Coordinates of C-alpha atoms in Angstrom, one line a residue:
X1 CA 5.0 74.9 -22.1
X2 CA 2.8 77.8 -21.5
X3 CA 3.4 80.6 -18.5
X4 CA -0.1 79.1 -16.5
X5 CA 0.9 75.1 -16.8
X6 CA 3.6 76.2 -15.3
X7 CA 1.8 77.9 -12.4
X8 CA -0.3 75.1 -11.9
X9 CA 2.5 72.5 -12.1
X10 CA 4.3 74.6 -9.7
X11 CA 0.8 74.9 -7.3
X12 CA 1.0 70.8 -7.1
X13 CA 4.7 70.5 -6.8
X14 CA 5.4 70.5 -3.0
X15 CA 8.9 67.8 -2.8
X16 CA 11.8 67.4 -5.4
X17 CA 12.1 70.5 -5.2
X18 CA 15.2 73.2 -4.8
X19 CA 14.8 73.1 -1.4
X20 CA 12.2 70.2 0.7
X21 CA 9.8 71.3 2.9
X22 CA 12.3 70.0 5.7
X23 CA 14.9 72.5 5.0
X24 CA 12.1 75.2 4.4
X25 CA 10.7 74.7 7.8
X26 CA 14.6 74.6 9.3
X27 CA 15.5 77.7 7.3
X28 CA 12.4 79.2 9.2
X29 CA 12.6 78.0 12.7
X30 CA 16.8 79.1 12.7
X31 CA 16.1 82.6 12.2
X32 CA 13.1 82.7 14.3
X33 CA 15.7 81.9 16.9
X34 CA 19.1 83.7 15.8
X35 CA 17.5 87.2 14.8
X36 CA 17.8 89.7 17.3
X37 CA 14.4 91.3 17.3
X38 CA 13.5 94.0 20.4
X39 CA 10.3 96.1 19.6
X40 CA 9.4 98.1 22.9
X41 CA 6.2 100.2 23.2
X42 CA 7.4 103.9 24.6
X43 CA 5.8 107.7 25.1
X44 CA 4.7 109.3 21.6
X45 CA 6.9 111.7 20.4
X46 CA 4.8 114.6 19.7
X47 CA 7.7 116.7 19.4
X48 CA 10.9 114.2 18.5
X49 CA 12.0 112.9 14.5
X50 CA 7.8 111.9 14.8
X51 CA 6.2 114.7 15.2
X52 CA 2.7 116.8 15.6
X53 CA 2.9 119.4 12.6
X54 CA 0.9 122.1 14.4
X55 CA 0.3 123.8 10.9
X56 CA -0.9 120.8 9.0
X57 CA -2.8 118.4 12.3
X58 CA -0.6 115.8 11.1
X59 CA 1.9 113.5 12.6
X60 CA 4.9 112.8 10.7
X61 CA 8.4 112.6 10.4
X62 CA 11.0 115.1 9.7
X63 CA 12.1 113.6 6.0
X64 CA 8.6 113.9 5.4
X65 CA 8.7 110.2 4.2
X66 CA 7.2 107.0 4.9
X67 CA 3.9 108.0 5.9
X68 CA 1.6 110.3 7.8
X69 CA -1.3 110.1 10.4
X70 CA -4.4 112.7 9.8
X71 CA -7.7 112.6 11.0
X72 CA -10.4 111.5 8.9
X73 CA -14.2 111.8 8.7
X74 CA -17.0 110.3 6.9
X75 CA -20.2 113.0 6.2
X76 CA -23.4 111.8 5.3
X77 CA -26.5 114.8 4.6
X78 CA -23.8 117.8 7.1
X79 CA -24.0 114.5 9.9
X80 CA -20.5 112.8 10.9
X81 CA -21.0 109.5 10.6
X82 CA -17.4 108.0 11.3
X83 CA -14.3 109.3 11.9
X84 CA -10.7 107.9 13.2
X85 CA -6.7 108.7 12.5
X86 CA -5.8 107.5 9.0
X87 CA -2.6 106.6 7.3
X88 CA -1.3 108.8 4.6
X89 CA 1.0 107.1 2.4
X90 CA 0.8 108.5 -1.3
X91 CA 3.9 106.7 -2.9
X92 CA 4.0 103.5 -4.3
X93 CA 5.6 100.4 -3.1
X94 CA 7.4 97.3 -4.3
X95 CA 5.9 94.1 -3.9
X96 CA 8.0 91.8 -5.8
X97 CA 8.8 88.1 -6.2
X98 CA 11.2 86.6 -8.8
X99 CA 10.8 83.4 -10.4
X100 CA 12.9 81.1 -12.7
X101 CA 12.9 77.4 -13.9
X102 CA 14.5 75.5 -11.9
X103 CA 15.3 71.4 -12.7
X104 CA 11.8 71.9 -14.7
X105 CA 9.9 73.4 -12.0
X106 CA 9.2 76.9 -11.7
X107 CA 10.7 78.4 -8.5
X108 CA 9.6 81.8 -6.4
X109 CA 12.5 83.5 -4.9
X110 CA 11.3 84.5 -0.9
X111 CA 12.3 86.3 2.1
X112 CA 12.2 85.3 5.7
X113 CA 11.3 89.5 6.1
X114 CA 10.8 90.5 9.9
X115 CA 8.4 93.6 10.6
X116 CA 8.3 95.6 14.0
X117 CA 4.3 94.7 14.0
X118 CA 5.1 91.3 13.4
X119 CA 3.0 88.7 16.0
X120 CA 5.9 86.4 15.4
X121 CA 9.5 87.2 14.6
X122 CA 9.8 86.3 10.6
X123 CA 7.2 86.1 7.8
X124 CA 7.6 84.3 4.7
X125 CA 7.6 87.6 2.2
X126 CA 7.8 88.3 -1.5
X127 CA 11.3 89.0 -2.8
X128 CA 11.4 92.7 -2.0
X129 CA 9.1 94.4 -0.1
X130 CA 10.2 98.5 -0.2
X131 CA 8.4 101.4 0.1
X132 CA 9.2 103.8 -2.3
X133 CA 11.2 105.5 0.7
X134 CA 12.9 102.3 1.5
X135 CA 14.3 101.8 -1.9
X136 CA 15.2 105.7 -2.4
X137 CA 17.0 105.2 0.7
X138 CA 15.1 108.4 2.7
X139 CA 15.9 106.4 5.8
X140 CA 19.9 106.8 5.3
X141 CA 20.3 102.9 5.0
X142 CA 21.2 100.2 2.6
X143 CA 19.0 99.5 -0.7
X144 CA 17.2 96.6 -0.5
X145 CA 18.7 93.1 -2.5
X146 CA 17.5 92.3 -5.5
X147 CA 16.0 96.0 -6.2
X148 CA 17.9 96.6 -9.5
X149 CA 16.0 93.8 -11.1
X150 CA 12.7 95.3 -9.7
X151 CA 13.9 98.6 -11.5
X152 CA 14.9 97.1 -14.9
X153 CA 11.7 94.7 -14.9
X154 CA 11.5 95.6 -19.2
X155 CA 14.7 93.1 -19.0
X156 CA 12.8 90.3 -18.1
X157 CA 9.2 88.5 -18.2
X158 CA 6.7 89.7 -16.9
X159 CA 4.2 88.0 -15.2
X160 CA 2.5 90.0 -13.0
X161 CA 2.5 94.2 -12.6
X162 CA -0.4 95.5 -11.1
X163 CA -1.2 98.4 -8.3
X164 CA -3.3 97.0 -5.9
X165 CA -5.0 98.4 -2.9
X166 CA -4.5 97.7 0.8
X167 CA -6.6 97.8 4.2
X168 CA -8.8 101.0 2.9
X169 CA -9.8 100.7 6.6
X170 CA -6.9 102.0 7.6
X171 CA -5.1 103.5 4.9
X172 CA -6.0 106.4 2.7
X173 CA -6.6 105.3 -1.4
X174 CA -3.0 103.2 -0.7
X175 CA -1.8 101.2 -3.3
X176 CA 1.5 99.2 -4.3
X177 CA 3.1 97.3 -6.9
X178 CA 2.5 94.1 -7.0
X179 CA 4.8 92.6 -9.5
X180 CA 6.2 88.9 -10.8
X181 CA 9.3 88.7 -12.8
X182 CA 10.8 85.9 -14.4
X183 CA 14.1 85.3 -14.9
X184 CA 16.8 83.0 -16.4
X185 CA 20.2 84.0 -14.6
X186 CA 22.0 82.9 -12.3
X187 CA 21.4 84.8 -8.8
X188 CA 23.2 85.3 -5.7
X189 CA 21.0 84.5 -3.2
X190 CA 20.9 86.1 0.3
X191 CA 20.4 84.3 3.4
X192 CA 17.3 85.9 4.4
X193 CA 15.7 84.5 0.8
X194 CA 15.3 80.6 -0.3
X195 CA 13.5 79.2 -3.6
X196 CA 10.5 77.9 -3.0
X197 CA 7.4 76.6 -5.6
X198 CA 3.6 77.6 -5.5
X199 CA 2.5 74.5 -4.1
X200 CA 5.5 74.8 -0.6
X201 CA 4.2 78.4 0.2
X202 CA 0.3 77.1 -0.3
X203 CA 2.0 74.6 2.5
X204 CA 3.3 77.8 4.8
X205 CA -0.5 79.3 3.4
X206 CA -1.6 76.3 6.2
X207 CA 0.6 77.3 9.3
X208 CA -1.2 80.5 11.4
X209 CA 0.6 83.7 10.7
X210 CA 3.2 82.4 8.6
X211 CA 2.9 84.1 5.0
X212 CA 2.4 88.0 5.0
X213 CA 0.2 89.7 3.9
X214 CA 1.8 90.9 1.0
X215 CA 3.3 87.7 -0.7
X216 CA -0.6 86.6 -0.2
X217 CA -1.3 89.8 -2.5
X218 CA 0.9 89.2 -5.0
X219 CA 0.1 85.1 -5.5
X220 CA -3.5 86.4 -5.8
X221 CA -2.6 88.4 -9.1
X222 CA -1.1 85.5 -10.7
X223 CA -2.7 85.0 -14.0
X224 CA -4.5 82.0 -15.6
X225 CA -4.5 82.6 -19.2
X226 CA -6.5 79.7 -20.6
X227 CA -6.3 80.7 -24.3
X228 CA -2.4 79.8 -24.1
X229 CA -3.2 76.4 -23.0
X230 CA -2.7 73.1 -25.8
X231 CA -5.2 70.7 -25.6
X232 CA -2.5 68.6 -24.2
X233 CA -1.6 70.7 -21.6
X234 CA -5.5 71.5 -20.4
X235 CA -5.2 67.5 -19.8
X236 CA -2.0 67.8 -17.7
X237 CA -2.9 70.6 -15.9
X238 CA -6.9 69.3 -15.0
X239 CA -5.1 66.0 -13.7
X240 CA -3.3 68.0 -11.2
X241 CA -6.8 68.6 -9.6
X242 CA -7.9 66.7 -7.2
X243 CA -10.8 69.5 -6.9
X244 CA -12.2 69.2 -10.8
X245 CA -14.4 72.1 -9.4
X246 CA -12.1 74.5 -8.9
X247 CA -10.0 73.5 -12.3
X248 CA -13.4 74.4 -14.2
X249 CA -13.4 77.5 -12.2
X250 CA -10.2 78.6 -13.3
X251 CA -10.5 77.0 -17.3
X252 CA -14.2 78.3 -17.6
X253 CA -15.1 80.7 -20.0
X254 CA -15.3 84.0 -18.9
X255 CA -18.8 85.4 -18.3
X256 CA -19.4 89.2 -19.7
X257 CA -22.8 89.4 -19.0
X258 CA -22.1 88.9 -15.3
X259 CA -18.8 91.3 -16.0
X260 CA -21.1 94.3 -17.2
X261 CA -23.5 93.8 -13.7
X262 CA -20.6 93.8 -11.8
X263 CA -19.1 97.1 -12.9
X264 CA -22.9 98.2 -13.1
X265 CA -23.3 98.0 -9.7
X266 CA -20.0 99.7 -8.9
X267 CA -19.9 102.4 -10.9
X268 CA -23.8 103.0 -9.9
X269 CA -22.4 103.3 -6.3
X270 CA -19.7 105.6 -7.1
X271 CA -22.1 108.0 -8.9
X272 CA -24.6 107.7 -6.4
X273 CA -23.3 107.5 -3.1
X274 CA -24.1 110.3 -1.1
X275 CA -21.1 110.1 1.7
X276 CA -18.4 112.5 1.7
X277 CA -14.8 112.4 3.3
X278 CA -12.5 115.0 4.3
X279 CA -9.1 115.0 6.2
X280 CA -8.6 117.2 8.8
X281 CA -6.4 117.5 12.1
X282 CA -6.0 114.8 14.4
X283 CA -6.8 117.1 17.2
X284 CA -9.9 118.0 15.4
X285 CA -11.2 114.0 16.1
X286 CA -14.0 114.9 18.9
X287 CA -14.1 111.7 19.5
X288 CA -10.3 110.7 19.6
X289 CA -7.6 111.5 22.2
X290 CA -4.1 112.3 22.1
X291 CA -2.3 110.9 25.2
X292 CA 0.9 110.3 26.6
X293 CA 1.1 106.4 25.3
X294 CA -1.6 106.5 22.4
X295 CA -4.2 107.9 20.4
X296 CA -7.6 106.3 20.9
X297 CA -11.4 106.2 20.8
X298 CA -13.2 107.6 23.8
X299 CA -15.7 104.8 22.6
X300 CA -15.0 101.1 21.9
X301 CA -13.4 100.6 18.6
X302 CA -10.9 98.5 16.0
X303 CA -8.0 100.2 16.7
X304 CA -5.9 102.8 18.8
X305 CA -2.3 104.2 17.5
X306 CA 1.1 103.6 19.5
X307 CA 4.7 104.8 19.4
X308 CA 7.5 102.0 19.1
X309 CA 11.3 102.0 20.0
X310 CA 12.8 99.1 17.3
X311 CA 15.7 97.3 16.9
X312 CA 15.6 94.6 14.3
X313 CA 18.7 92.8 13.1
X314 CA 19.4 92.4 9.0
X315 CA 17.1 95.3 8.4
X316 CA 18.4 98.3 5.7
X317 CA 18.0 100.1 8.7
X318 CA 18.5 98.5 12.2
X319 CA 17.3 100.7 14.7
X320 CA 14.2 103.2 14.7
X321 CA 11.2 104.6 16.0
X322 CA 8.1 104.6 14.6
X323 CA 3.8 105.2 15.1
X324 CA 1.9 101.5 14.9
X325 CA -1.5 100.9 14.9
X326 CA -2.9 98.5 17.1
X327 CA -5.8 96.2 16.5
X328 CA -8.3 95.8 19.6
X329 CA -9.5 92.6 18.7
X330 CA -9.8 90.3 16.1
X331 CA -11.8 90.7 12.3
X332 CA -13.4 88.0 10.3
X333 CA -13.2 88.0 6.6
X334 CA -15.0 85.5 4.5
X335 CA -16.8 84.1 1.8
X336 CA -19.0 81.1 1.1
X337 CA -18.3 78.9 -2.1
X338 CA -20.2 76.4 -3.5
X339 CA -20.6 73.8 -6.6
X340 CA -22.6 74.9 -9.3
X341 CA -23.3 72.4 -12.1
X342 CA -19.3 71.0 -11.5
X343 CA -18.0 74.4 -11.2
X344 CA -17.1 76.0 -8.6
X345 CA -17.9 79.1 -7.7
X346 CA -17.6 81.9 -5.2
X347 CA -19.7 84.8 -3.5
X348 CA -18.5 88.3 -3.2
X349 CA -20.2 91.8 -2.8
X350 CA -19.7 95.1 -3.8
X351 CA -17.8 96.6 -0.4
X352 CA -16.9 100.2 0.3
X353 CA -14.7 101.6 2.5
X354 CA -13.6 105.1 4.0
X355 CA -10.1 104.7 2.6
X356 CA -10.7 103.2 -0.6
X357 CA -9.2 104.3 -3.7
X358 CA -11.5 104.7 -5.6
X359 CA -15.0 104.0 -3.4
X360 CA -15.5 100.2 -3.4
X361 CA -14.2 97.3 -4.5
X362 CA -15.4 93.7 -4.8
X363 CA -15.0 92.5 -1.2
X364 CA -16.3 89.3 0.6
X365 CA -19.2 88.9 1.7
X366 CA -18.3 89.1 5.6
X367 CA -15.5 91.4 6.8
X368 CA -16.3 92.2 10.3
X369 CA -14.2 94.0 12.0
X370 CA -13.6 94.1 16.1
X371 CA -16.1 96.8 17.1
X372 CA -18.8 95.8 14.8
X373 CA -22.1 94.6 16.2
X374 CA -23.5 91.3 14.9
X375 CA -26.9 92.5 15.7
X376 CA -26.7 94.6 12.6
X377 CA -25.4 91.3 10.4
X378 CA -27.9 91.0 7.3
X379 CA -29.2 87.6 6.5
X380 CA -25.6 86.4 4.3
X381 CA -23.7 87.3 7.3
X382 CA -25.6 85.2 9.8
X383 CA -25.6 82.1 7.9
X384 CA -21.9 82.7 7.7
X385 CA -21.3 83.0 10.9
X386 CA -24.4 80.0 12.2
X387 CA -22.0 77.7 9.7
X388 CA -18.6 79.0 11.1
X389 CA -19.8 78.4 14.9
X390 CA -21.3 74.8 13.9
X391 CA -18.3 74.2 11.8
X392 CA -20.5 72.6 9.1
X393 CA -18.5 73.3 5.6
X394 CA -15.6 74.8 7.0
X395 CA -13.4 74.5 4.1
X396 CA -10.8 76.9 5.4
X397 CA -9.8 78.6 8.8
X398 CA -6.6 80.3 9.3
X399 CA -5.5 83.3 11.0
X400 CA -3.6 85.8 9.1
X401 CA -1.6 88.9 9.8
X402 CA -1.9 91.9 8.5
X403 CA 1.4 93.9 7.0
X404 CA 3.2 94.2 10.1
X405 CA 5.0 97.9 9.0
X406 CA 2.4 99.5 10.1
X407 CA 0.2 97.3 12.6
X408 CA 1.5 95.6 15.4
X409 CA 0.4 92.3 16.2
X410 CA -2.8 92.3 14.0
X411 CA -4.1 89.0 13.1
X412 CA -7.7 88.4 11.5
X413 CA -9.6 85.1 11.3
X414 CA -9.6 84.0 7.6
X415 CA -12.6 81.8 6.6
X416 CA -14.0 79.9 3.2
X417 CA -17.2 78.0 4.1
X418 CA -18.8 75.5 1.3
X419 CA -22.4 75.6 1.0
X420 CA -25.5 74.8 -1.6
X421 CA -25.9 77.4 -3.6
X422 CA -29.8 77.4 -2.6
X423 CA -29.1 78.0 0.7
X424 CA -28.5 81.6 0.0
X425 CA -31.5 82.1 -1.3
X426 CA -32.2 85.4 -4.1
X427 CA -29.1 87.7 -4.0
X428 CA -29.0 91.2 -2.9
X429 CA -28.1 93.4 -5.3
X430 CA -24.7 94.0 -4.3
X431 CA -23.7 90.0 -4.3
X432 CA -22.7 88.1 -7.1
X433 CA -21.1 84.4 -7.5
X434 CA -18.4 84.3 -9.4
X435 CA -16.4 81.7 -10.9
X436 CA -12.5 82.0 -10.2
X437 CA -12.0 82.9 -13.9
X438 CA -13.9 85.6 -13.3
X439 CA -12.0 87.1 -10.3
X440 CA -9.1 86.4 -11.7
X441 CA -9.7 88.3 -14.8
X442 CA -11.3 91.3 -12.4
X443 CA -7.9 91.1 -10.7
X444 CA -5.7 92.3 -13.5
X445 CA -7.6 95.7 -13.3
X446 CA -6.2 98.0 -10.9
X447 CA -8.5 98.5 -7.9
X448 CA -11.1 96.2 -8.2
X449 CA -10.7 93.2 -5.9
X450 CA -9.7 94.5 -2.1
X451 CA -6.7 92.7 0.2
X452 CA -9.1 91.2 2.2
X453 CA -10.3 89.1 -1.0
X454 CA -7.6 88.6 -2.5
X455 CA -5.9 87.1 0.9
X456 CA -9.0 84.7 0.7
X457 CA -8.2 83.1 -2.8
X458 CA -5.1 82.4 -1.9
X459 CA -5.6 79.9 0.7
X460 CA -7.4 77.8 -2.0
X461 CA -5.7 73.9 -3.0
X462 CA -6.1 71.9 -5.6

């Protein structure tokens, strides 16, 4: 059988499994109660292993790993038009989720990981999750399991490697690995990790601020090659369905015409736009101050910066310090989908962002963060949010965290309404519905969908 009946057989395959539901959701709730997890909010150190580099206006650490905090401002015709503390991390990152056949069934290998940002103790997480300071050990401590297969990936199957971008509202052009390999050894398998199929973390996928963000970024890269498929196994697979939309979303052919738009518009905006960026001090913020217990906006905004004191049992490391950022509020991100002519299909936009790799990216078509004003929203945007508040179409509403290494306790409303497609009415040129065939085939680019996209598609059933 093919690499995508697999998937999709996997996707529907919730009991008979390695391990049920039952013991999934025991394995869970044990270590939610047995790890020792202590995060306390203390003074910054301006002047401690975190520190103010005086010649640079940049807070970092004395490896001069992990990460850094700068300032950051967006220019439009000499005006500034944004600025805020940014998060500097140029290396890349493992993502990483292993998979093998098990008893017919392919099985994803994944970790109860906790994270000092964490709203709850554990998240269900891929495999490894490192930074490339993590698994170079800069932080003194143990490598993390299962990294040698990560590192000798040309051994095995590939299913997934792609760099992918993360909050480019917070981060600056960050990117990581988001890799699936496929394996057919036996493995050792640490307590902190259990097997679990497609269709059991699409269970989790329901439970609020269960699934991280980043084992929602690597499911979203998985890859539906229909040309594999037997006419047999297009048969199989589309009676898994129960939503014969969505299987003709995923099957349908891919549309080039819309493909060429698409980039069109992109690439017009990255050769047009007339913002510029720059990184400068943090000090040099007019509109940011540095104080004892934070950094924040002398005006309302999304987020201020704190300093945490950590102690987290099983970790590589188990005790630390470290700058967070701290959401002030809640974001919404979502999208509408609807049925077109038995397909369905979903509508996106062209988004930039300050700290986006490479400008914009396909986004969806609401992502509203705290400080935002909804008496700017355009015409999309309110019929989003007059159908979220009315709950008519609802198909999806689930609150999500964001990746809890760097922000503490951020969780964001995540939303998929269904809708006639006339009820949108003529598209702005920025917005395009897409089948999923179509994202999905965007995906496999680097850069081209955002996290806060990609976090949407995954919440989808079949």
């Amino acid at each position: 059988m093919s690499i995508t009946y697999e998937i999709v057989k996997s996707w529907k395959t919730v009991d008979g499994c390695a391990n049920s539901m039952e013991e999934i959701n025991h394995w869970i709730e044990e270590r939610n109660e047995n790890l020792k997890v202590n995060i306390e909010k203390v003074d910054f150190s301006y002047d401690g292993f975190w520190y103010y580099d005086e010649r640079k206006g940049y807070i970092k650490n004395l490896n001069n790993s992990f990460f850094q905090l700068a300032g950051y401002q967006e220019i439009e015709e000499d005006r500034i038009v944004g600025e805020q503390p940014i998060i500097l991390q140029n290396e890349i990152g493992y993502l990483g989720i292993i998979c093998k056949m098990i008893e017919g069934t392919l099985h994803f290998l994944m970790q109860t990981k906790i994270e000092p940002g964490n709203i709850n103790v554990i998240q269900l997480s891929p495999t490894i999750q490192a930074t490339k300071s993590n698994f170079t050990r800069k932080h003194g401590g143990k490598a993390p399991a299962y990294l040698d297969y990560f590192e000798n990936s040309h051994n095995y199957t590939v299913i997934v490697d792609q760099l992918q971008s993360e909050q480019s509202s917070r981060f600056y052009k960050k990117r990581n690995r988001n890799i699936i390999i496929m394996v057919d050894e036996e493995l050792e398998i640490e307590e902190s990790h259990k097997w679990m199929t497609l269709g059991q973390i699409k269970e989790c996928l329901k439970v609020d601020n269960l699934v991280n963000m980043d084992t929602r970024t690597v499911l979203s890269c998985l890859p539906f090659e229909k040309e594999e498929l037997s006419e047999s196994e297009r048969k199989e697979i589309e009676s898994m369905f129960q939503d014969k939309a969505l299987y003709k979303s995923i099957f349908s052919k891919n549309d080039n015409e819309q493909f060429h738009k698409i980039f069109n518009r992109i690439n017009n905006y990255k050769m047009y736009n007339l913002e510029k960026s720059r990184l400068l001090p943090l000090k040099s913020l007019k509109g940011w101050k540095m104080k004892k217990k934070e950094i924040s906006c002398r005006t309302p905004y999304d987020f201020k910066v704190i300093y945490c004191r950590i102690e987290i049992e099983g970790r590589e490391v188990r005790y630390w310090e470290q700058p967070l950022i701290e959401a002030l509020g809640m974001a919404v991100f979502g999208i509408f989908t609807c049925v077109d002519q038995g397909v369905r299909k979903f509508l996106v936009r062209v988004k930039p962002e300050m700290g986006c790799f490479d400008s914009a990216e396909l986004g969806p078509i609401v992502q509203l963060e705290p400080s935002n004003e909804k008496n700017t929203l355009n015409d999309i945007e309110k019929l989003f949010f007059e159908k979220m508040e009315q709950n008519q179409g609802v198909l999806k509403k689930i609150l999500l965290s964001e990746e809890g290494g760097r922000f503490y306790h951020e969780q964001n409303q995540n939303v998929i309404i269904e809708i006639e497609k006339n009820e949108v009415g003529e598209l702005p040129e920025d917005y395009f519905w897409m089948t999923y065939a179509d994202l999905n085939k965007v995906i496999q680019f680097n850069n081209c969908v955002n996290i806060q996209l990609r976090n949407l598609l995954t919440l989808l059933d079949i």
